[in-house]
mmCIF file with all atom_site columns, C-alpha atoms in Angstrom:
data_model
loop_
_atom_site.group_PDB
_atom_site.id
_atom_site.type_symbol
_atom_site.label_atom_id
_atom_site.label_alt_id
_atom_site.label_comp_id
_atom_site.label_asym_id
_atom_site.label_entity_id
_atom_site.label_seq_id
_atom_site.pdbx_PDB_ins_code
_atom_site.Cartn_x
_atom_site.Cartn_y
_atom_site.Cartn_z
_atom_site.occupancy
_atom_site.B_iso_or_equiv
_atom_site.pdbx_formal_charge
_atom_site.auth_seq_id
_atom_site.auth_comp_id
_atom_site.auth_asym_id
_atom_site.auth_atom_id
_atom_site.pdbx_PDB_model_num
ATOM 1   C CA . MET J 1 1   ? 12.629 -121.597 -215.169 1.00 91.00 ? 2   MET J CA 1
ATOM 2   C CA . GLN J 1 2   ? 15.412 -119.358 -213.880 1.00 94.00 ? 3   GLN J CA 1
ATOM 3   C CA . TYR J 1 3   ? 15.899 -118.884 -210.165 1.00 94.00 ? 4   TYR J CA 1
ATOM 4   C CA . ARG J 1 4   ? 17.789 -116.706 -207.698 1.00 95.00 ? 5   ARG J CA 1
ATOM 5   C CA . GLU J 1 5   ? 18.217 -117.140 -203.965 1.00 96.00 ? 6   GLU J CA 1
ATOM 6   C CA . LEU J 1 6   ? 17.518 -113.900 -202.130 1.00 98.00 ? 7   LEU J CA 1
ATOM 7   C CA . LYS J 1 7   ? 19.621 -112.334 -199.368 1.00 97.00 ? 8   LYS J CA 1
ATOM 8   C CA . VAL J 1 8   ? 17.207 -113.933 -196.907 1.00 97.00 ? 9   VAL J CA 1
ATOM 9   C CA . PRO J 1 9   ? 17.839 -117.702 -196.588 1.00 96.00 ? 10  PRO J CA 1
ATOM 10  C CA . GLY J 1 10  ? 14.691 -119.609 -197.436 1.00 96.00 ? 11  GLY J CA 1
ATOM 11  C CA . ALA J 1 11  ? 13.476 -117.022 -199.972 1.00 98.00 ? 12  ALA J CA 1
ATOM 12  C CA . TRP J 1 12  ? 13.795 -117.547 -203.720 1.00 98.00 ? 13  TRP J CA 1
ATOM 13  C CA . GLU J 1 13  ? 12.888 -115.682 -206.903 1.00 98.00 ? 14  GLU J CA 1
ATOM 14  C CA . PHE J 1 14  ? 11.584 -117.680 -209.871 1.00 97.00 ? 15  PHE J CA 1
ATOM 15  C CA . THR J 1 15  ? 11.471 -116.308 -213.427 1.00 97.00 ? 16  THR J CA 1
ATOM 16  C CA . PRO J 1 16  ? 9.456  -118.492 -215.788 1.00 96.00 ? 17  PRO J CA 1
ATOM 17  C CA . ARG J 1 17  ? 10.031 -119.016 -219.474 1.00 96.00 ? 18  ARG J CA 1
ATOM 18  C CA . GLN J 1 18  ? 7.146  -117.461 -221.411 1.00 97.00 ? 19  GLN J CA 1
ATOM 19  C CA . PHE J 1 19  ? 5.743  -118.758 -224.689 1.00 97.00 ? 20  PHE J CA 1
ATOM 20  C CA . GLY J 1 20  ? 3.917  -116.068 -226.625 1.00 95.00 ? 21  GLY J CA 1
ATOM 21  C CA . ASP J 1 21  ? 2.212  -115.734 -229.976 1.00 96.00 ? 22  ASP J CA 1
ATOM 22  C CA . ASP J 1 22  ? -0.591 -113.655 -231.481 1.00 96.00 ? 23  ASP J CA 1
ATOM 23  C CA . ARG J 1 23  ? -3.073 -115.416 -229.162 1.00 97.00 ? 24  ARG J CA 1
ATOM 24  C CA . GLY J 1 24  ? -1.307 -114.420 -225.923 1.00 96.00 ? 25  GLY J CA 1
ATOM 25  C CA . VAL J 1 25  ? 1.172  -116.015 -223.518 1.00 96.00 ? 26  VAL J CA 1
ATOM 26  C CA . PHE J 1 26  ? 1.596  -119.362 -221.743 1.00 97.00 ? 27  PHE J CA 1
ATOM 27  C CA . LEU J 1 27  ? 3.918  -120.056 -218.825 1.00 96.00 ? 28  LEU J CA 1
ATOM 28  C CA . GLU J 1 28  ? 4.416  -122.453 -215.909 1.00 95.00 ? 29  GLU J CA 1
ATOM 29  C CA . TRP J 1 29  ? 4.478  -120.317 -212.761 1.00 95.00 ? 30  TRP J CA 1
ATOM 30  C CA . PHE J 1 30  ? 5.032  -123.274 -210.423 1.00 96.00 ? 31  PHE J CA 1
ATOM 31  C CA . LYS J 1 31  ? 6.501  -126.669 -211.268 1.00 93.00 ? 32  LYS J CA 1
ATOM 32  C CA . GLU J 1 32  ? 7.591  -129.823 -209.510 1.00 92.00 ? 33  GLU J CA 1
ATOM 33  C CA . PRO J 1 33  ? 10.045 -131.512 -209.271 1.00 85.00 ? 34  PRO J CA 1
ATOM 34  C CA . GLY J 1 34  ? 12.157 -128.451 -210.017 1.00 90.00 ? 35  GLY J CA 1
ATOM 35  C CA . PHE J 1 35  ? 10.902 -126.597 -206.957 1.00 95.00 ? 36  PHE J CA 1
ATOM 36  C CA . SER J 1 36  ? 11.794 -129.373 -204.511 1.00 94.00 ? 37  SER J CA 1
ATOM 37  C CA . GLU J 1 37  ? 15.161 -130.007 -206.166 1.00 93.00 ? 38  GLU J CA 1
ATOM 38  C CA . LEU J 1 38  ? 16.054 -126.347 -205.703 1.00 92.00 ? 39  LEU J CA 1
ATOM 39  C CA . THR J 1 39  ? 14.658 -125.698 -202.231 1.00 94.00 ? 40  THR J CA 1
ATOM 40  C CA . GLY J 1 40  ? 15.121 -129.140 -200.714 1.00 93.00 ? 41  GLY J CA 1
ATOM 41  C CA . ARG J 1 41  ? 11.455 -129.383 -199.732 1.00 93.00 ? 42  ARG J CA 1
ATOM 42  C CA . THR J 1 42  ? 7.992  -129.791 -201.160 1.00 94.00 ? 43  THR J CA 1
ATOM 43  C CA . LEU J 1 43  ? 5.226  -127.220 -200.936 1.00 94.00 ? 44  LEU J CA 1
ATOM 44  C CA . GLU J 1 44  ? 2.153  -128.733 -199.326 1.00 92.00 ? 45  GLU J CA 1
ATOM 45  C CA . LEU J 1 45  ? -0.847 -126.769 -200.576 1.00 96.00 ? 46  LEU J CA 1
ATOM 46  C CA . GLN J 1 46  ? -3.505 -126.015 -197.957 1.00 97.00 ? 47  GLN J CA 1
ATOM 47  C CA . GLN J 1 47  ? -4.838 -122.675 -199.183 1.00 97.00 ? 48  GLN J CA 1
ATOM 48  C CA . ALA J 1 48  ? -4.679 -120.406 -202.256 1.00 98.00 ? 49  ALA J CA 1
ATOM 49  C CA . ASN J 1 49  ? -5.270 -116.657 -201.868 1.00 97.00 ? 50  ASN J CA 1
ATOM 50  C CA . CYS J 1 50  ? -5.991 -113.791 -204.254 1.00 98.00 ? 51  CYS J CA 1
ATOM 51  C CA . SER J 1 51  ? -5.529 -110.129 -203.330 1.00 98.00 ? 52  SER J CA 1
ATOM 52  C CA . VAL J 1 52  ? -6.490 -107.143 -205.492 1.00 98.00 ? 53  VAL J CA 1
ATOM 53  C CA . SER J 1 53  ? -4.998 -103.785 -204.477 1.00 98.00 ? 54  SER J CA 1
ATOM 54  C CA . ALA J 1 54  ? -5.139 -100.157 -205.527 1.00 98.00 ? 55  ALA J CA 1
ATOM 55  C CA . ALA J 1 55  ? -1.899 -98.285  -206.187 1.00 98.00 ? 56  ALA J CA 1
ATOM 56  C CA . GLY J 1 56  ? -0.212 -97.442  -202.905 1.00 98.00 ? 57  GLY J CA 1
ATOM 57  C CA . VAL J 1 57  ? -1.778 -100.242 -200.868 1.00 98.00 ? 58  VAL J CA 1
ATOM 58  C CA . LEU J 1 58  ? 0.871  -101.647 -198.531 1.00 98.00 ? 59  LEU J CA 1
ATOM 59  C CA . ARG J 1 59  ? 0.175  -105.057 -196.999 1.00 98.00 ? 60  ARG J CA 1
ATOM 60  C CA . GLY J 1 60  ? 2.311  -106.685 -194.289 1.00 97.00 ? 61  GLY J CA 1
ATOM 61  C CA . VAL J 1 61  ? 4.759  -107.427 -192.821 1.00 98.00 ? 62  VAL J CA 1
ATOM 62  C CA . HIS J 1 62  ? 2.842  -110.634 -192.008 1.00 98.00 ? 63  HIS J CA 1
ATOM 63  C CA . TYR J 1 63  ? 4.043  -113.918 -190.508 1.00 97.00 ? 64  TYR J CA 1
ATOM 64  C CA . ALA J 1 64  ? 2.673  -116.948 -188.665 1.00 96.00 ? 65  ALA J CA 1
ATOM 65  C CA . ASP J 1 65  ? 3.787  -118.833 -185.555 1.00 95.00 ? 66  ASP J CA 1
ATOM 66  C CA . VAL J 1 66  ? 6.418  -121.515 -186.168 1.00 95.00 ? 67  VAL J CA 1
ATOM 67  C CA . PRO J 1 67  ? 5.615  -124.355 -186.004 1.00 93.00 ? 68  PRO J CA 1
ATOM 68  C CA . PRO J 1 68  ? 3.726  -124.843 -188.208 1.00 94.00 ? 69  PRO J CA 1
ATOM 69  C CA . GLY J 1 69  ? 4.278  -121.454 -189.876 1.00 94.00 ? 70  GLY J CA 1
ATOM 70  C CA . GLN J 1 70  ? 3.097  -120.690 -193.381 1.00 96.00 ? 71  GLN J CA 1
ATOM 71  C CA . ALA J 1 71  ? 5.252  -120.964 -196.489 1.00 97.00 ? 72  ALA J CA 1
ATOM 72  C CA . LYS J 1 72  ? 4.073  -118.928 -199.491 1.00 98.00 ? 73  LYS J CA 1
ATOM 73  C CA . TYR J 1 73  ? 4.636  -119.034 -203.235 1.00 98.00 ? 74  TYR J CA 1
ATOM 74  C CA . VAL J 1 74  ? 3.525  -115.678 -204.645 1.00 98.00 ? 75  VAL J CA 1
ATOM 75  C CA . THR J 1 75  ? 3.057  -114.100 -208.077 1.00 98.00 ? 76  THR J CA 1
ATOM 76  C CA . CYS J 1 76  ? 1.299  -111.066 -209.560 1.00 98.00 ? 77  CYS J CA 1
ATOM 77  C CA . VAL J 1 77  ? -0.981 -111.925 -212.491 1.00 98.00 ? 78  VAL J CA 1
ATOM 78  C CA . THR J 1 78  ? -2.087 -108.360 -213.287 1.00 98.00 ? 79  THR J CA 1
ATOM 79  C CA . GLY J 1 79  ? -0.378 -105.063 -212.499 1.00 98.00 ? 80  GLY J CA 1
ATOM 80  C CA . ALA J 1 80  ? 2.784  -104.792 -210.429 1.00 98.00 ? 81  ALA J CA 1
ATOM 81  C CA . VAL J 1 81  ? 3.878  -105.056 -206.791 1.00 98.00 ? 82  VAL J CA 1
ATOM 82  C CA . LEU J 1 82  ? 7.160  -104.837 -204.940 1.00 98.00 ? 83  LEU J CA 1
ATOM 83  C CA . ASP J 1 83  ? 7.162  -108.045 -202.912 1.00 98.00 ? 84  ASP J CA 1
ATOM 84  C CA . VAL J 1 84  ? 9.390  -108.197 -199.832 1.00 98.00 ? 85  VAL J CA 1
ATOM 85  C CA . ALA J 1 85  ? 10.755 -111.004 -197.656 1.00 98.00 ? 86  ALA J CA 1
ATOM 86  C CA . VAL J 1 86  ? 11.978 -110.068 -194.169 1.00 98.00 ? 87  VAL J CA 1
ATOM 87  C CA . ASP J 1 87  ? 13.947 -112.403 -191.915 1.00 98.00 ? 88  ASP J CA 1
ATOM 88  C CA . LEU J 1 88  ? 12.083 -112.240 -188.596 1.00 98.00 ? 89  LEU J CA 1
ATOM 89  C CA . ARG J 1 89  ? 13.564 -115.476 -187.213 1.00 98.00 ? 90  ARG J CA 1
ATOM 90  C CA . VAL J 1 90  ? 15.270 -114.872 -183.889 1.00 98.00 ? 91  VAL J CA 1
ATOM 91  C CA . GLY J 1 91  ? 18.728 -116.462 -183.982 1.00 97.00 ? 92  GLY J CA 1
ATOM 92  C CA . SER J 1 92  ? 19.000 -116.365 -187.770 1.00 97.00 ? 93  SER J CA 1
ATOM 93  C CA . PRO J 1 93  ? 22.350 -115.139 -189.150 1.00 97.00 ? 94  PRO J CA 1
ATOM 94  C CA . THR J 1 94  ? 20.363 -112.720 -191.324 1.00 97.00 ? 95  THR J CA 1
ATOM 95  C CA . TYR J 1 95  ? 17.844 -111.585 -188.701 1.00 98.00 ? 96  TYR J CA 1
ATOM 96  C CA . GLY J 1 96  ? 16.322 -108.241 -189.722 1.00 98.00 ? 97  GLY J CA 1
ATOM 97  C CA . VAL J 1 97  ? 17.554 -108.479 -193.332 1.00 98.00 ? 98  VAL J CA 1
ATOM 98  C CA . TRP J 1 98  ? 15.073 -107.903 -196.150 1.00 98.00 ? 99  TRP J CA 1
ATOM 99  C CA . ASP J 1 99  ? 15.115 -108.433 -199.900 1.00 98.00 ? 100 ASP J CA 1
ATOM 100 C CA . ALA J 1 100 ? 12.611 -107.592 -202.625 1.00 98.00 ? 101 ALA J CA 1
ATOM 101 C CA . VAL J 1 101 ? 11.377 -108.885 -205.971 1.00 98.00 ? 102 VAL J CA 1
ATOM 102 C CA . LEU J 1 102 ? 9.342  -106.944 -208.530 1.00 98.00 ? 103 LEU J CA 1
ATOM 103 C CA . LEU J 1 103 ? 6.341  -109.096 -209.394 1.00 98.00 ? 104 LEU J CA 1
ATOM 104 C CA . ASP J 1 104 ? 4.466  -107.916 -212.475 1.00 98.00 ? 105 ASP J CA 1
ATOM 105 C CA . ASP J 1 105 ? 2.599  -108.960 -215.611 1.00 97.00 ? 106 ASP J CA 1
ATOM 106 C CA . VAL J 1 106 ? 5.685  -108.495 -217.788 1.00 97.00 ? 107 VAL J CA 1
ATOM 107 C CA . ASP J 1 107 ? 8.368  -110.836 -216.405 1.00 98.00 ? 108 ASP J CA 1
ATOM 108 C CA . ARG J 1 108 ? 5.762  -112.825 -214.395 1.00 98.00 ? 109 ARG J CA 1
ATOM 109 C CA . ARG J 1 109 ? 8.205  -113.742 -211.660 1.00 98.00 ? 110 ARG J CA 1
ATOM 110 C CA . ALA J 1 110 ? 7.264  -115.541 -208.469 1.00 98.00 ? 111 ALA J CA 1
ATOM 111 C CA . ILE J 1 111 ? 8.742  -115.479 -204.987 1.00 98.00 ? 112 ILE J CA 1
ATOM 112 C CA . PHE J 1 112 ? 8.873  -118.301 -202.449 1.00 98.00 ? 113 PHE J CA 1
ATOM 113 C CA . LEU J 1 113 ? 9.073  -117.574 -198.709 1.00 98.00 ? 114 LEU J CA 1
ATOM 114 C CA . THR J 1 114 ? 9.668  -120.358 -196.215 1.00 97.00 ? 115 THR J CA 1
ATOM 115 C CA . GLU J 1 115 ? 8.039  -120.597 -192.791 1.00 97.00 ? 116 GLU J CA 1
ATOM 116 C CA . GLY J 1 116 ? 9.141  -117.908 -190.325 1.00 96.00 ? 117 GLY J CA 1
ATOM 117 C CA . LEU J 1 117 ? 9.822  -115.208 -192.896 1.00 98.00 ? 118 LEU J CA 1
ATOM 118 C CA . GLY J 1 118 ? 7.837  -111.989 -192.929 1.00 98.00 ? 119 GLY J CA 1
ATOM 119 C CA . HIS J 1 119 ? 5.978  -111.092 -196.113 1.00 98.00 ? 120 HIS J CA 1
ATOM 120 C CA . ALA J 1 120 ? 4.838  -107.702 -197.384 1.00 98.00 ? 121 ALA J CA 1
ATOM 121 C CA . PHE J 1 121 ? 4.072  -106.049 -200.690 1.00 98.00 ? 122 PHE J CA 1
ATOM 122 C CA . LEU J 1 122 ? 3.333  -102.607 -202.107 1.00 98.00 ? 123 LEU J CA 1
ATOM 123 C CA . SER J 1 123 ? 0.950  -102.249 -205.039 1.00 98.00 ? 124 SER J CA 1
ATOM 124 C CA . LEU J 1 124 ? 2.450  -100.111 -207.807 1.00 98.00 ? 125 LEU J CA 1
ATOM 125 C CA . GLU J 1 125 ? -0.685 -99.929  -209.956 1.00 98.00 ? 126 GLU J CA 1
ATOM 126 C CA . ASP J 1 126 ? -4.452 -99.977  -209.479 1.00 98.00 ? 127 ASP J CA 1
ATOM 127 C CA . ASP J 1 127 ? -6.011 -103.440 -209.522 1.00 98.00 ? 128 ASP J CA 1
ATOM 128 C CA . SER J 1 128 ? -2.707 -105.233 -209.034 1.00 98.00 ? 129 SER J CA 1
ATOM 129 C CA . THR J 1 129 ? -3.718 -108.847 -208.482 1.00 98.00 ? 130 THR J CA 1
ATOM 130 C CA . VAL J 1 130 ? -1.530 -111.091 -206.353 1.00 98.00 ? 131 VAL J CA 1
ATOM 131 C CA . VAL J 1 131 ? -2.143 -114.832 -205.995 1.00 98.00 ? 132 VAL J CA 1
ATOM 132 C CA . TYR J 1 132 ? -0.305 -117.102 -203.627 1.00 96.00 ? 133 TYR J CA 1
ATOM 133 C CA . LEU J 1 133 ? -0.149 -120.734 -202.627 1.00 97.00 ? 134 LEU J CA 1
ATOM 134 C CA . CYS J 1 134 ? 0.080  -121.408 -198.881 1.00 97.00 ? 135 CYS J CA 1
ATOM 135 C CA . SER J 1 135 ? 1.410  -124.444 -197.023 1.00 97.00 ? 136 SER J CA 1
ATOM 136 C CA . THR J 1 136 ? -1.106 -123.989 -194.181 1.00 96.00 ? 137 THR J CA 1
ATOM 137 C CA . GLY J 1 137 ? -4.510 -122.380 -193.906 1.00 95.00 ? 138 GLY J CA 1
ATOM 138 C CA . TYR J 1 138 ? -5.263 -119.040 -192.312 1.00 93.00 ? 139 TYR J CA 1
ATOM 139 C CA . ALA J 1 139 ? -5.480 -119.251 -188.521 1.00 94.00 ? 140 ALA J CA 1
ATOM 140 C CA . PRO J 1 140 ? -6.072 -115.834 -186.874 1.00 92.00 ? 141 PRO J CA 1
ATOM 141 C CA . GLU J 1 141 ? -4.674 -116.914 -183.520 1.00 94.00 ? 142 GLU J CA 1
ATOM 142 C CA . ARG J 1 142 ? -1.307 -117.747 -185.140 1.00 95.00 ? 143 ARG J CA 1
ATOM 143 C CA . GLU J 1 143 ? -1.051 -114.687 -187.417 1.00 96.00 ? 144 GLU J CA 1
ATOM 144 C CA . HIS J 1 144 ? 1.089  -111.667 -186.525 1.00 97.00 ? 145 HIS J CA 1
ATOM 145 C CA . GLY J 1 145 ? 2.585  -108.577 -188.098 1.00 98.00 ? 146 GLY J CA 1
ATOM 146 C CA . VAL J 1 146 ? 5.439  -106.111 -187.859 1.00 98.00 ? 147 VAL J CA 1
ATOM 147 C CA . HIS J 1 147 ? 5.017  -102.541 -189.071 1.00 98.00 ? 148 HIS J CA 1
ATOM 148 C CA . PRO J 1 148 ? 6.116  -102.261 -192.726 1.00 98.00 ? 149 PRO J CA 1
ATOM 149 C CA . LEU J 1 149 ? 7.494  -98.742  -192.229 1.00 98.00 ? 150 LEU J CA 1
ATOM 150 C CA . ASP J 1 150 ? 9.613  -99.650  -189.190 1.00 98.00 ? 151 ASP J CA 1
ATOM 151 C CA . PRO J 1 151 ? 12.899 -97.755  -189.675 1.00 98.00 ? 152 PRO J CA 1
ATOM 152 C CA . GLU J 1 152 ? 14.836 -100.560 -187.943 1.00 97.00 ? 153 GLU J CA 1
ATOM 153 C CA . ILE J 1 153 ? 13.944 -102.861 -190.836 1.00 98.00 ? 154 ILE J CA 1
ATOM 154 C CA . GLY J 1 154 ? 14.338 -99.992  -193.304 1.00 98.00 ? 155 GLY J CA 1
ATOM 155 C CA . ILE J 1 155 ? 12.542 -101.369 -196.344 1.00 98.00 ? 156 ILE J CA 1
ATOM 156 C CA . ASP J 1 156 ? 13.157 -99.053  -199.305 1.00 98.00 ? 157 ASP J CA 1
ATOM 157 C CA . TRP J 1 157 ? 9.578  -98.800  -200.530 1.00 98.00 ? 158 TRP J CA 1
ATOM 158 C CA . PRO J 1 158 ? 9.088  -97.085  -203.920 1.00 98.00 ? 159 PRO J CA 1
ATOM 159 C CA . LYS J 1 159 ? 7.695  -93.557  -203.775 1.00 98.00 ? 160 LYS J CA 1
ATOM 160 C CA . THR J 1 160 ? 6.216  -93.656  -207.282 1.00 98.00 ? 161 THR J CA 1
ATOM 161 C CA . GLY J 1 161 ? 3.941  -96.114  -209.032 1.00 98.00 ? 162 GLY J CA 1
ATOM 162 C CA . ARG J 1 162 ? 4.294  -97.919  -212.298 1.00 97.00 ? 163 ARG J CA 1
ATOM 163 C CA . ASP J 1 163 ? 2.965  -94.863  -214.152 1.00 97.00 ? 164 ASP J CA 1
ATOM 164 C CA . GLY J 1 164 ? 5.482  -92.536  -212.472 1.00 97.00 ? 165 GLY J CA 1
ATOM 165 C CA . ASN J 1 165 ? 2.916  -90.822  -210.258 1.00 97.00 ? 166 ASN J CA 1
ATOM 166 C CA . PRO J 1 166 ? 3.624  -90.396  -206.526 1.00 98.00 ? 167 PRO J CA 1
ATOM 167 C CA . LEU J 1 167 ? 2.290  -93.141  -204.260 1.00 98.00 ? 168 LEU J CA 1
ATOM 168 C CA . SER J 1 168 ? 0.352  -92.485  -201.079 1.00 97.00 ? 169 SER J CA 1
ATOM 169 C CA . PHE J 1 169 ? 0.738  -95.485  -198.796 1.00 98.00 ? 170 PHE J CA 1
ATOM 170 C CA . GLN J 1 170 ? -2.516 -97.080  -197.623 1.00 98.00 ? 171 GLN J CA 1
ATOM 171 C CA . LEU J 1 171 ? -2.346 -99.523  -194.700 1.00 98.00 ? 172 LEU J CA 1
ATOM 172 C CA . SER J 1 172 ? -5.082 -101.502 -193.007 1.00 98.00 ? 173 SER J CA 1
ATOM 173 C CA . ALA J 1 173 ? -5.858 -100.621 -189.401 1.00 98.00 ? 174 ALA J CA 1
ATOM 174 C CA . LYS J 1 174 ? -4.245 -103.893 -188.336 1.00 96.00 ? 175 LYS J CA 1
ATOM 175 C CA . ASP J 1 175 ? -1.011 -103.155 -190.212 1.00 98.00 ? 176 ASP J CA 1
ATOM 176 C CA . SER J 1 176 ? -0.951 -99.537  -188.986 1.00 98.00 ? 177 SER J CA 1
ATOM 177 C CA . ASP J 1 177 ? -1.172 -100.807 -185.406 1.00 98.00 ? 178 ASP J CA 1
ATOM 178 C CA . ALA J 1 178 ? 1.459  -103.534 -185.863 1.00 98.00 ? 179 ALA J CA 1
ATOM 179 C CA . PRO J 1 179 ? 4.435  -103.355 -183.483 1.00 98.00 ? 180 PRO J CA 1
ATOM 180 C CA . SER J 1 180 ? 7.973  -102.456 -184.417 1.00 98.00 ? 181 SER J CA 1
ATOM 181 C CA . LEU J 1 181 ? 10.506 -105.235 -184.821 1.00 98.00 ? 182 LEU J CA 1
ATOM 182 C CA . ALA J 1 182 ? 12.065 -104.313 -181.464 1.00 98.00 ? 183 ALA J CA 1
ATOM 183 C CA . THR J 1 183 ? 8.702  -104.458 -179.702 1.00 98.00 ? 184 THR J CA 1
ATOM 184 C CA . ALA J 1 184 ? 7.799  -107.801 -181.291 1.00 98.00 ? 185 ALA J CA 1
ATOM 185 C CA . LEU J 1 185 ? 11.162 -109.170 -180.179 1.00 98.00 ? 186 LEU J CA 1
ATOM 186 C CA . ALA J 1 186 ? 10.708 -107.871 -176.622 1.00 98.00 ? 187 ALA J CA 1
ATOM 187 C CA . ASP J 1 187 ? 7.194  -109.343 -176.504 1.00 97.00 ? 188 ASP J CA 1
ATOM 188 C CA . GLY J 1 188 ? 8.513  -112.757 -177.534 1.00 96.00 ? 189 GLY J CA 1
ATOM 189 C CA . ILE J 1 189 ? 6.166  -113.136 -180.516 1.00 96.00 ? 190 ILE J CA 1
ATOM 190 C CA . LEU J 1 190 ? 8.741  -113.555 -183.290 1.00 97.00 ? 191 LEU J CA 1
ATOM 191 C CA . PRO J 1 191 ? 9.498  -116.999 -184.745 1.00 97.00 ? 192 PRO J CA 1
ATOM 192 C CA . SER J 1 192 ? 12.671 -118.822 -183.757 1.00 95.00 ? 193 SER J CA 1
ATOM 193 C CA . PHE J 1 193 ? 15.209 -119.778 -186.403 1.00 95.00 ? 194 PHE J CA 1
ATOM 194 C CA . ALA J 1 194 ? 15.812 -123.037 -184.511 1.00 92.00 ? 195 ALA J CA 1
ATOM 195 C CA . ASP J 1 195 ? 12.194 -124.073 -185.063 1.00 88.00 ? 196 ASP J CA 1
ATOM 196 C CA . GLY J 1 196 ? 12.151 -123.482 -188.816 1.00 83.00 ? 197 GLY J CA 1
ATOM 197 C CA . PRO J 1 197 ? 12.852 -125.743 -191.789 1.00 80.00 ? 198 PRO J CA 1
ATOM 198 C CA . THR J 1 198 ? 16.141 -124.020 -192.718 1.00 62.00 ? 199 THR J CA 1
ATOM 199 C CA . ALA J 1 199 ? 17.761 -124.353 -189.284 1.00 48.00 ? 200 ALA J CA 1
ATOM 200 C CA . GLY J 1 200 ? 20.873 -126.404 -188.923 1.00 39.00 ? 201 GLY J CA 1
#
């Protein structure tokens, strides 16, 4: 397994070693103890999610109250998505910074996001299937979002899909109505860096 720390502290990219033959491919997309040795923590599994998206579907930027927050370990088993981590932690040295990883069925990378980070992805192909392991279960009262097209964050979303055709962004009503980063900050609903696992 190869790894790379992203520009956002607490976010990592994992590239597995793949073993292929005429039958197909085998890989380990998550493995202990390597994960804990690298990140300095374990990933307690409370929920596993699967999301299937048409080309152009844009989900996020989602985050949960900290504590307890929700850490995620994400991969794309079919298709391709641009997966983005955004530092939404007030007081973080990299507050407002984002970084991205291409998750697809070729390199089969994964991305880990610690508690307090925002998560979003754009589907680059029809039926792109994303699965992710979560450290806590879904709790609507603790879930929030920031608008993924907020120019203050300035995520450089692809304009074309995997096949080279133009993408038309599709957002849920909830994501379309999400506040800007500045509004979320003013409303006091962003996580605090001091409360997260990477503080100090």
